[in-house]
mmCIF file of C-alpha atoms (C1' of nucleotides) in Angstrom:
data_model
loop_
_atom_site.group_PDB
_atom_site.id
_atom_site.type_symbol
_atom_site.label_atom_id
_atom_site.label_comp_id
_atom_site.label_asym_id
_atom_site.label_seq_id
_atom_site.Cartn_x
_atom_site.Cartn_y
_atom_site.Cartn_z
ATOM 1 C CA MET A 1 -37.095 48.233 47.684
ATOM 2 C CA THR A 2 -34.345 46.752 49.705
ATOM 3 C CA CYS A 3 -33.100 43.223 49.797
ATOM 4 C CA ASN A 4 -34.792 42.689 53.081
ATOM 5 C CA GLN A 5 -38.040 43.925 51.834
ATOM 6 C CA SER A 6 -37.684 41.674 48.926
ATOM 7 C CA SER A 7 -36.975 38.667 51.087
ATOM 8 C CA GLY A 8 -39.786 39.561 53.391
ATOM 9 C CA ALA A 9 -42.134 39.784 50.518
ATOM 10 C CA PHE A 10 -40.915 36.462 49.299
ATOM 11 C CA ARG A 11 -41.549 34.863 52.618
ATOM 12 C CA THR A 12 -45.065 36.100 52.563
ATOM 13 C CA GLY A 13 -45.662 34.374 49.323
ATOM 14 C CA TRP A 14 -44.856 36.438 46.343
ATOM 15 C CA SER A 15 -45.956 35.200 43.031
ATOM 16 C CA ILE A 16 -43.726 35.292 40.056
ATOM 17 C CA ASN A 17 -45.739 38.198 38.802
ATOM 18 C CA HIS A 18 -44.955 40.118 41.909
ATOM 19 C CA LEU A 19 -41.330 39.373 41.429
ATOM 20 C CA ALA A 20 -41.491 40.447 37.869
ATOM 21 C CA LYS A 21 -42.592 43.844 39.026
ATOM 22 C CA SER A 22 -39.775 44.137 41.454
ATOM 23 C CA VAL A 23 -36.677 43.343 39.555
ATOM 24 C CA LYS A 24 -33.620 44.030 41.582
ATOM 25 C CA PRO A 25 -33.721 47.601 42.726
ATOM 26 C CA GLU A 26 -30.035 47.806 43.492
ATOM 27 C CA HIS A 27 -29.346 48.286 39.873
ATOM 28 C CA GLY A 28 -31.419 51.037 40.576
ATOM 29 C CA ASP A 29 -33.368 54.088 39.894
ATOM 30 C CA GLY A 30 -35.612 52.328 37.491
ATOM 31 C CA GLU A 31 -32.713 51.216 35.407
ATOM 32 C CA ASP A 32 -32.824 47.637 34.296
ATOM 33 C CA PRO A 33 -30.207 45.313 35.675
ATOM 34 C CA PRO A 34 -27.334 44.511 33.371
ATOM 35 C CA GLU A 35 -28.782 41.321 32.076
ATOM 36 C CA TYR A 36 -31.960 42.991 31.105
ATOM 37 C CA ARG A 37 -30.115 45.670 29.273
ATOM 38 C CA ARG A 38 -27.918 43.153 27.573
ATOM 39 C CA THR A 39 -28.919 42.122 24.111
ATOM 40 C CA ASP A 40 -29.003 38.512 23.123
ATOM 41 C CA GLY A 41 -27.273 37.177 20.063
ATOM 42 C CA GLU A 42 -30.054 38.224 17.804
ATOM 43 C CA ASP A 43 -29.962 41.767 18.969
ATOM 44 C CA ALA A 44 -26.209 41.816 19.061
ATOM 45 C CA GLY A 45 -26.210 41.606 15.333
ATOM 46 C CA GLU A 46 -27.965 44.918 15.263
ATOM 47 C CA VAL A 47 -25.225 46.700 17.061
ATOM 48 C CA GLY A 48 -23.124 47.136 13.973
ATOM 49 C CA GLY A 49 -25.120 49.921 12.468
ATOM 50 C CA PRO A 50 -28.457 51.451 11.786
ATOM 51 C CA ARG A 51 -30.975 48.978 10.700
ATOM 52 C CA LYS A 52 -34.612 49.159 10.015
ATOM 53 C CA ARG A 53 -36.625 47.157 12.401
ATOM 54 C CA GLY A 54 -39.962 45.990 11.451
ATOM 55 C CA SER A 55 -42.557 45.929 14.086
ATOM 56 C CA ARG A 56 -42.739 42.179 13.735
ATOM 57 C CA LYS A 57 -39.047 41.751 14.385
ATOM 58 C CA LYS A 58 -39.167 44.151 17.257
ATOM 59 C CA SER A 59 -42.026 42.386 18.924
ATOM 60 C CA GLY A 60 -40.275 39.051 18.510
ATOM 61 C CA SER A 61 -37.172 40.424 20.143
ATOM 62 C CA GLN A 62 -39.269 41.943 22.836
ATOM 63 C CA SER A 63 -40.951 38.676 23.613
ATOM 64 C CA ARG A 64 -37.613 36.964 23.702
ATOM 65 C CA LEU A 65 -36.392 39.597 26.090
ATOM 66 C CA ASP A 66 -39.454 39.022 28.192
ATOM 67 C CA ARG A 67 -38.743 35.326 28.245
ATOM 68 C CA VAL A 68 -35.181 35.928 29.336
ATOM 69 C CA ARG A 69 -36.386 38.273 31.986
ATOM 70 C CA LEU A 70 -38.973 35.828 33.225
ATOM 71 C CA ARG A 71 -36.443 33.040 33.336
ATOM 72 C CA ARG A 72 -34.126 35.174 35.349
ATOM 73 C CA ILE A 73 -36.859 36.052 37.779
ATOM 74 C CA GLU A 74 -37.813 32.425 38.126
ATOM 75 C CA ALA A 75 -34.205 31.485 38.622
ATOM 76 C CA ASN A 76 -33.917 34.106 41.324
ATOM 77 C CA ALA A 77 -36.935 32.675 43.077
ATOM 78 C CA ARG A 78 -35.531 29.196 42.870
ATOM 79 C CA GLU A 79 -32.229 30.374 44.167
ATOM 80 C CA ARG A 80 -33.938 32.068 47.071
ATOM 81 C CA ASN A 81 -35.838 28.892 47.826
ATOM 82 C CA ARG A 82 -32.681 26.907 47.619
ATOM 83 C CA MET A 83 -30.929 29.184 50.038
ATOM 84 C CA HIS A 84 -33.924 29.123 52.352
ATOM 85 C CA GLY A 85 -33.749 25.352 52.316
ATOM 86 C CA LEU A 86 -30.085 25.554 53.097
ATOM 87 C CA ASN A 87 -30.789 27.893 55.973
ATOM 88 C CA THR A 88 -33.517 25.612 57.261
ATOM 89 C CA ALA A 89 -31.077 22.757 57.256
ATOM 90 C CA LEU A 90 -28.585 24.923 59.073
ATOM 91 C CA ASP A 91 -31.211 25.758 61.664
ATOM 92 C CA SER A 92 -31.818 22.067 62.128
ATOM 93 C CA LEU A 93 -28.130 21.587 62.591
ATOM 94 C CA ARG A 94 -28.000 24.390 65.142
ATOM 95 C CA LYS A 95 -30.600 22.588 67.195
ATOM 96 C CA VAL A 96 -28.647 19.386 67.487
ATOM 97 C CA VAL A 97 -25.335 20.981 68.140
ATOM 98 C CA PRO A 98 -24.421 21.409 71.807
ATOM 99 C CA CYS A 99 -25.124 25.070 71.867
ATOM 100 C CA TYR A 100 -28.484 26.326 70.881
ATOM 101 C CA SER A 101 -30.099 29.643 71.470
ATOM 102 C CA LYS A 102 -33.039 31.028 69.597
ATOM 103 C CA THR A 103 -32.025 34.521 70.427
ATOM 104 C CA GLN A 104 -28.384 34.339 69.548
ATOM 105 C CA LYS A 105 -27.896 31.995 66.708
ATOM 106 C CA LEU A 106 -24.513 30.711 65.802
ATOM 107 C CA SER A 107 -23.359 31.993 62.492
ATOM 108 C CA LYS A 108 -23.388 29.613 59.589
ATOM 109 C CA ILE A 109 -19.688 29.051 59.601
ATOM 110 C CA GLU A 110 -19.517 28.629 63.347
ATOM 111 C CA THR A 111 -22.407 26.194 63.237
ATOM 112 C CA LEU A 112 -20.573 24.082 60.721
ATOM 113 C CA ARG A 113 -17.351 24.227 62.672
ATOM 114 C CA LEU A 114 -19.022 23.344 65.921
ATOM 115 C CA ALA A 115 -20.920 20.506 64.283
ATOM 116 C CA LYS A 116 -17.731 19.157 62.834
ATOM 117 C CA ASN A 117 -16.011 19.335 66.203
ATOM 118 C CA TYR A 118 -18.961 17.717 67.862
ATOM 119 C CA ILE A 119 -18.986 14.867 65.403
ATOM 120 C CA CYS A 120 -15.288 14.380 66.001
ATOM 121 C CA VAL A 121 -15.806 14.269 69.749
ATOM 122 C CA LEU A 122 -18.670 11.827 69.503
ATOM 123 C CA GLY A 123 -16.668 9.695 67.148
ATOM 124 C CA GLU A 124 -13.814 9.713 69.572
ATOM 125 C CA ILE A 125 -16.118 8.697 72.384
ATOM 126 C CA LEU A 126 -17.543 5.898 70.329
ATOM 127 C CA GLY A 127 -14.110 4.786 69.343
ATOM 128 C CA THR A 128 -12.544 4.823 72.764
ATOM 129 C CA GLY A 129 -15.589 4.169 74.840
ATOM 130 C CA LYS A 130 -14.420 6.796 77.246
ATOM 131 C CA ARG A 131 -15.938 10.090 78.136
ATOM 132 C CA PRO A 132 -13.592 12.991 78.041
ATOM 133 C CA ASP A 133 -13.212 15.263 80.963
ATOM 134 C CA LEU A 134 -15.068 18.491 80.697
ATOM 135 C CA LEU A 135 -12.134 20.629 79.777
ATOM 136 C CA THR A 136 -11.072 18.263 77.047
ATOM 137 C CA PHE A 137 -14.604 18.154 75.822
ATOM 138 C CA VAL A 138 -14.926 21.899 75.681
ATOM 139 C CA GLN A 139 -11.540 22.268 74.092
ATOM 140 C CA ALA A 140 -12.467 19.838 71.396
ATOM 141 C CA LEU A 141 -15.786 21.493 70.805
ATOM 142 C CA CYS A 142 -14.312 24.934 70.581
ATOM 143 C CA LYS A 143 -11.444 24.046 68.353
ATOM 144 C CA GLY A 144 -11.176 26.665 65.685
ATOM 145 C CA LEU A 145 -14.185 28.589 66.888
ATOM 146 C CA SER A 146 -14.190 32.309 67.343
ATOM 147 C CA GLN A 147 -13.897 33.779 70.783
ATOM 148 C CA PRO A 148 -17.546 34.818 71.066
ATOM 149 C CA THR A 149 -18.653 31.397 69.947
ATOM 150 C CA THR A 150 -16.272 29.770 72.360
ATOM 151 C CA ASN A 151 -17.811 31.797 75.109
ATOM 152 C CA LEU A 152 -21.283 30.966 73.949
ATOM 153 C CA VAL A 153 -20.539 27.281 73.851
ATOM 154 C CA ALA A 154 -18.981 27.394 77.272
ATOM 155 C CA GLY A 155 -22.012 29.228 78.513
ATOM 156 C CA CYS A 156 -24.284 26.603 77.086
ATOM 157 C CA LEU A 157 -22.142 24.027 78.786
ATOM 158 C CA GLN A 158 -22.865 25.718 82.059
ATOM 159 C CA LEU A 159 -19.223 26.426 82.619
ATOM 160 C CA ASN A 160 -18.049 28.746 85.236
ATOM 161 C CA ALA A 161 -14.691 29.926 84.179
ATOM 162 C CA ARG A 162 -13.974 32.349 86.913
ATOM 163 C CA GLY A 163 -11.461 30.044 88.474
ATOM 164 C CA PHE A 164 -10.247 29.561 84.979
ATOM 165 C CA ALA A 165 -8.997 33.062 85.022
ATOM 166 C CA SER A 166 -8.416 33.395 88.684
ATOM 167 C CA GLU A 167 -4.746 33.751 88.180
ATOM 168 C CA PRO A 168 -3.603 35.215 84.940
ATOM 169 C CA GLY A 169 -1.254 32.617 83.675
ATOM 170 C CA GLY A 170 -2.110 30.457 86.610
ATOM 171 C CA GLU A 171 -2.727 26.784 86.450
ATOM 172 C CA SER A 172 -5.853 26.337 88.445
ATOM 173 C CA PHE A 173 -9.237 25.856 86.971
ATOM 174 C CA SER A 174 -12.669 25.832 88.360
ATOM 175 C CA LEU A 175 -15.548 24.509 86.440
ATOM 176 C CA TYR A 176 -18.096 24.469 89.157
ATOM 177 C CA PRO A 177 -21.213 26.437 88.719
ATOM 178 C CA ALA A 178 -21.653 29.075 91.302
ATOM 179 C CA PHE A 179 -24.920 28.493 93.041
ATOM 180 C CA PRO A 180 -26.390 31.378 94.913
ATOM 181 C CA HIS A 181 -26.664 29.543 98.151
ATOM 182 C CA GLN A 182 -22.945 29.171 98.030
ATOM 183 C CA HIS A 183 -22.084 32.588 96.822
ATOM 184 C CA GLN A 184 -25.077 34.681 97.323
ATOM 185 C CA HIS A 185 -23.070 37.767 97.976
ATOM 186 C CA GLN A 186 -21.391 37.361 94.665
ATOM 187 C CA HIS A 187 -24.583 36.937 92.842
ATOM 188 C CA GLN A 188 -25.950 40.104 94.287
ATOM 189 C CA HIS A 189 -23.097 42.137 92.979
ATOM 190 C CA GLN A 190 -22.445 40.497 89.701
ATOM 191 C CA HIS A 191 -24.561 42.760 87.626
ATOM 192 C CA GLN A 192 -22.847 45.883 88.725
ATOM 193 C CA HIS A 193 -19.443 44.338 88.095
ATOM 194 C CA GLN A 194 -20.255 42.953 84.741
ATOM 195 C CA HIS A 195 -17.637 44.854 82.905
ATOM 196 C CA GLN A 196 -15.308 45.601 85.740
ATOM 197 C CA GLN A 197 -14.404 42.358 87.356
ATOM 198 C CA ALA A 198 -10.709 41.724 87.468
ATOM 199 C CA PRO A 199 -9.181 38.500 86.257
ATOM 200 C CA GLY A 200 -8.500 37.612 89.835
ATOM 201 C CA ALA A 201 -12.125 37.799 90.778
ATOM 202 C CA ALA A 202 -13.375 35.432 93.374
ATOM 203 C CA GLY A 203 -13.905 31.926 92.228
ATOM 204 C CA CYS A 204 -16.601 29.653 93.330
ATOM 205 C CA GLY A 205 -17.213 26.304 94.846
ATOM 206 C CA PRO A 206 -14.739 24.056 96.475
ATOM 207 C CA ALA A 207 -12.448 24.260 93.536
ATOM 208 C CA ASP A 208 -12.033 27.935 93.942
ATOM 209 C CA GLY A 209 -8.483 29.035 94.073
ATOM 210 C CA ALA A 210 -6.028 26.277 93.545
ATOM 211 C CA GLY A 211 -6.473 22.690 92.728
ATOM 212 C CA PRO A 212 -6.825 20.414 89.784
ATOM 213 C CA LEU A 213 -9.522 20.606 87.232
ATOM 214 C CA ARG A 214 -12.625 19.107 88.620
ATOM 215 C CA PRO A 215 -15.676 17.787 86.959
ATOM 216 C CA LEU A 216 -18.912 19.595 86.780
ATOM 217 C CA ARG A 217 -21.392 17.214 88.218
ATOM 218 C CA ALA A 218 -24.197 19.270 86.924
ATOM 219 C CA LEU A 219 -23.423 17.660 83.639
ATOM 220 C CA CYS A 220 -25.435 14.615 84.392
ATOM 221 C CA GLY A 221 -27.858 13.286 81.915
ATOM 222 C CA PRO A 222 -30.335 10.472 81.854
ATOM 223 C CA CYS A 223 -27.545 8.104 81.068
ATOM 224 C CA GLY A 224 -25.727 8.919 84.250
ATOM 225 C CA PRO A 225 -23.006 11.267 85.273
ATOM 226 C CA LEU A 226 -20.487 12.396 82.770
ATOM 227 C CA TYR A 227 -17.721 11.253 85.019
ATOM 228 C CA ASP A 228 -17.229 7.868 86.398
ATOM 229 C CA THR A 229 -15.790 9.135 89.613
ATOM 230 C CA PRO A 230 -17.445 12.337 90.570
ATOM 231 C CA SER A 231 -15.438 14.558 92.753
ATOM 232 C CA PRO A 232 -16.150 13.954 96.389
ATOM 233 C CA ASP A 233 -15.859 17.660 96.801
ATOM 234 C CA CYS A 234 -18.803 18.220 94.642
ATOM 235 C CA PRO A 235 -21.389 19.756 96.896
ATOM 236 C CA SER A 236 -24.738 18.236 97.475
ATOM 237 C CA PRO A 237 -26.768 20.858 95.654
ATOM 238 C CA LEU A 238 -25.492 19.313 92.498
ATOM 239 C CA ASP A 239 -26.746 15.910 93.359
ATOM 240 C CA ALA A 240 -28.968 14.304 90.865
ATOM 241 C CA ALA A 241 -31.953 14.639 93.115
ATOM 242 C CA THR A 242 -31.775 18.367 92.890
ATOM 243 C CA LEU A 243 -30.655 18.661 89.354
ATOM 244 C CA SER A 244 -33.049 19.839 86.813
ATOM 245 C CA PRO A 245 -33.706 17.440 83.986
ATOM 246 C CA PRO A 246 -33.304 19.999 81.252
ATOM 247 C CA LEU A 247 -29.586 19.660 81.463
ATOM 248 C CA SER A 248 -29.461 16.791 79.112
ATOM 249 C CA PHE A 249 -28.573 16.368 75.552
ATOM 250 C CA ASN A 250 -29.539 13.422 73.448
ATOM 251 C CA GLY A 251 -28.968 11.192 76.409
ATOM 252 C CA ILE A 252 -25.258 11.559 76.016
ATOM 253 C CA PHE A 253 -24.161 14.745 77.578
ATOM 254 C CA ALA A 254 -25.927 17.258 79.643
ATOM 255 C CA LEU A 255 -25.245 20.322 77.714
ATOM 256 C CA LYS A 256 -28.160 22.470 76.928
ATOM 257 C CA ASN A 257 -30.812 24.484 78.545
ATOM 258 C CA GLU A 258 -34.202 23.776 77.241
ATOM 259 C CA GLU A 259 -34.847 27.410 77.626
ATOM 260 C CA PRO A 260 -32.374 29.113 75.394
ATOM 261 C CA VAL A 261 -30.400 31.730 77.135
ATOM 262 C CA ASP A 262 -30.210 35.128 75.654
ATOM 263 C CA TYR A 263 -26.576 36.025 75.808
ATOM 264 C CA ARG A 264 -27.048 39.134 73.783
ATOM 265 C CA SER A 265 -27.275 41.186 76.887
ATOM 266 C CA CYS A 266 -24.268 39.697 78.563
ATOM 267 C CA HIS A 267 -21.495 39.576 76.087
ATOM 268 C CA TYR A 268 -18.155 38.487 77.435
ATOM 269 C CA GLY A 269 -19.004 39.362 80.990
ATOM 270 C CA LEU A 270 -21.029 37.804 83.699
ATOM 271 C CA ARG A 271 -23.746 35.616 82.510
ATOM 272 C CA TYR A 272 -26.712 34.394 84.361
ATOM 273 C CA CYS A 273 -28.040 31.133 83.189
ATOM 274 C CA SER A 274 -31.297 30.126 84.639
ATOM 275 C CA ILE A 275 -31.824 26.448 84.794
ATOM 276 C CA ASN A 276 -35.320 25.279 85.303
ATOM 277 C CA GLN A 277 -36.585 28.707 86.019
ATOM 278 C CA GLY A 278 -38.989 28.893 88.878
ATOM 279 C CA SER A 279 -38.793 25.212 89.375
ATOM 280 C CA SER A 280 -39.457 23.356 92.518
ATOM 281 C CA THR A 281 -35.911 22.169 92.679
ATOM 282 C CA GLY A 282 -34.962 25.160 94.673
ATOM 283 C CA LEU A 283 -32.242 25.997 92.259
ATOM 284 C CA GLU A 284 -31.816 29.612 91.561
ATOM 285 C CA PRO A 285 -30.256 31.056 88.497
ATOM 286 C CA TYR A 286 -26.567 30.704 88.665
ATOM 287 C CA ASP A 287 -23.816 32.431 86.885
ATOM 288 C CA VAL A 288 -21.437 31.087 84.387
ATOM 289 C CA GLN A 289 -19.007 33.854 84.190
ATOM 290 C CA LEU A 290 -16.711 33.694 81.261
ATOM 291 C CA ARG A 291 -13.722 35.822 80.874
ATOM 292 C CA GLY A 292 -13.662 36.239 77.198
ATOM 293 C CA GLN A 293 -10.147 36.600 76.009
ATOM 294 C CA PHE A 294 -8.403 34.626 78.660
ATOM 295 C CA TYR A 295 -10.909 31.836 78.556
ATOM 296 C CA HIS A 296 -10.749 31.621 74.820
ATOM 297 C CA GLU A 297 -7.009 31.412 74.872
ATOM 298 C CA GLU A 298 -7.011 28.764 77.546
ATOM 299 C CA VAL A 299 -9.520 26.651 75.755
ATOM 300 C CA ASN A 300 -7.804 26.847 72.440
ATOM 301 C CA LYS A 301 -4.269 26.642 73.698
ATOM 302 C CA PRO A 302 -3.910 22.925 73.201
ATOM 303 C CA PHE A 303 -4.928 23.258 69.591
ATOM 304 C CA GLN A 304 -2.933 26.223 68.567
ATOM 305 C CA ASN A 305 0.055 24.205 67.562
ATOM 306 C CA GLN A 306 -1.811 21.671 65.584
ATOM 307 C "C1'" DT B 1 -17.158 53.832 61.345
ATOM 308 C "C1'" DA B 2 -15.225 49.332 60.248
ATOM 309 C "C1'" DG B 3 -16.031 44.648 60.152
ATOM 310 C "C1'" DG B 4 -18.902 40.553 60.357
ATOM 311 C "C1'" DC B 5 -22.888 38.353 58.867
ATOM 312 C "C1'" DC B 6 -26.586 37.803 55.973
ATOM 313 C "C1'" DA B 7 -29.996 37.764 51.948
ATOM 314 C "C1'" DT B 8 -30.371 38.420 47.378
ATOM 315 C "C1'" DC B 9 -29.204 38.880 42.544
ATOM 316 C "C1'" DT B 10 -26.497 37.327 38.889
ATOM 317 C "C1'" DG B 11 -23.946 34.734 35.393
ATOM 318 C "C1'" DG B 12 -21.387 30.606 34.598
ATOM 319 C "C1'" DT B 13 -21.172 25.618 34.570
ATOM 320 C "C1'" DC B 14 -22.845 21.081 34.741
ATOM 321 C "C1'" DC B 15 -26.388 17.753 34.372
ATOM 322 C "C1'" DT B 16 -30.808 15.715 32.882
ATOM 323 C "C1'" DA C 1 -34.047 24.001 27.322
ATOM 324 C "C1'" DG C 2 -34.302 24.223 31.924
ATOM 325 C "C1'" DG C 3 -32.993 23.276 36.649
ATOM 326 C "C1'" DA C 4 -29.433 22.777 40.299
ATOM 327 C "C1'" DC C 5 -25.397 24.372 42.076
ATOM 328 C "C1'" DC C 6 -21.825 27.601 42.807
ATOM 329 C "C1'" DA C 7 -19.233 31.782 43.623
ATOM 330 C "C1'" DG C 8 -18.823 36.780 43.118
ATOM 331 C "C1'" DA C 9 -20.965 41.197 43.861
ATOM 332 C "C1'" DT C 10 -23.850 44.185 46.368
ATOM 333 C "C1'" DG C 11 -26.228 46.391 49.963
ATOM 334 C "C1'" DG C 12 -28.540 46.221 54.587
ATOM 335 C "C1'" DC C 13 -28.253 45.412 59.480
ATOM 336 C "C1'" DC C 14 -25.898 45.034 63.748
ATOM 337 C "C1'" DT C 15 -22.232 45.520 67.047
ATOM 338 C "C1'" DA C 16 -17.824 46.845 69.053
#
DNA sequence: TAGGCCATCTGGTCCT
DNA sequence: AGGACCAGATGGCCTA
């Protein structure tokens, strides 16, 4: 029996008796695990030489061995439960962190790192009373995170980083989402270019090409827009009237899709996030292309020297 | 195939 | 004595 089988069996409600019959197979081939082979102090005294063992003594030792074995099995079960509780808590944490996907869970360590970053950001916001710009926000969130996680977080943040990488080493950024009505031709070809698009691929939105970092007005929650002075260039399709409500997070930031996006099928390349799928808002799925390496480096650059 | 992640087992330590 | 907690070891699964 494998570990997985064991855990599966546990999840389906193994009794201690079941466990007792399935003592760790890795030690394998019917051989008892080390502890069960080990003799306790009483038995250790017998190691020195041949010694007659009465049946009474033997049965006592046997029962003691059984007790040890049972305790170990019980301890294993408790330890499993403890770890399951820990994992449950981690799942809870994943759900309140600004990047949640049922299909591609953050690893434990990345969850903790992201949560820590998030707490720091929120603390900073509380302390200063100011909302950070999107780039700063993402940078802070992704501090110390792995590249895939950085990409995942950015994806959850609805970032379009194509402009980000429009010029290798360039200084322009675009954080606008690319809506199909703006770039329908792009959308049609994105799938076939998933793994081929050059760093200089076409950007999107009015910020495409050159220009300063601009806010993503899609990041508007119930508490109002993330930015006090939304860019006048921000096109009307992003107006609140057409925005889908799901882009909200705890009333603070608009960060998450209610419908978790499965990024498994679009690692590092083009990603198609569907907001409010099939809604009456008229919004079609839009892409949040992320150029893995370059994006990761850009996001983490400010922190690399810290 | 290597590396990352994970679940589990295990023994040690500390606490009640 | 027994439970909680911890860290090391191990093996399975998945992905690049």
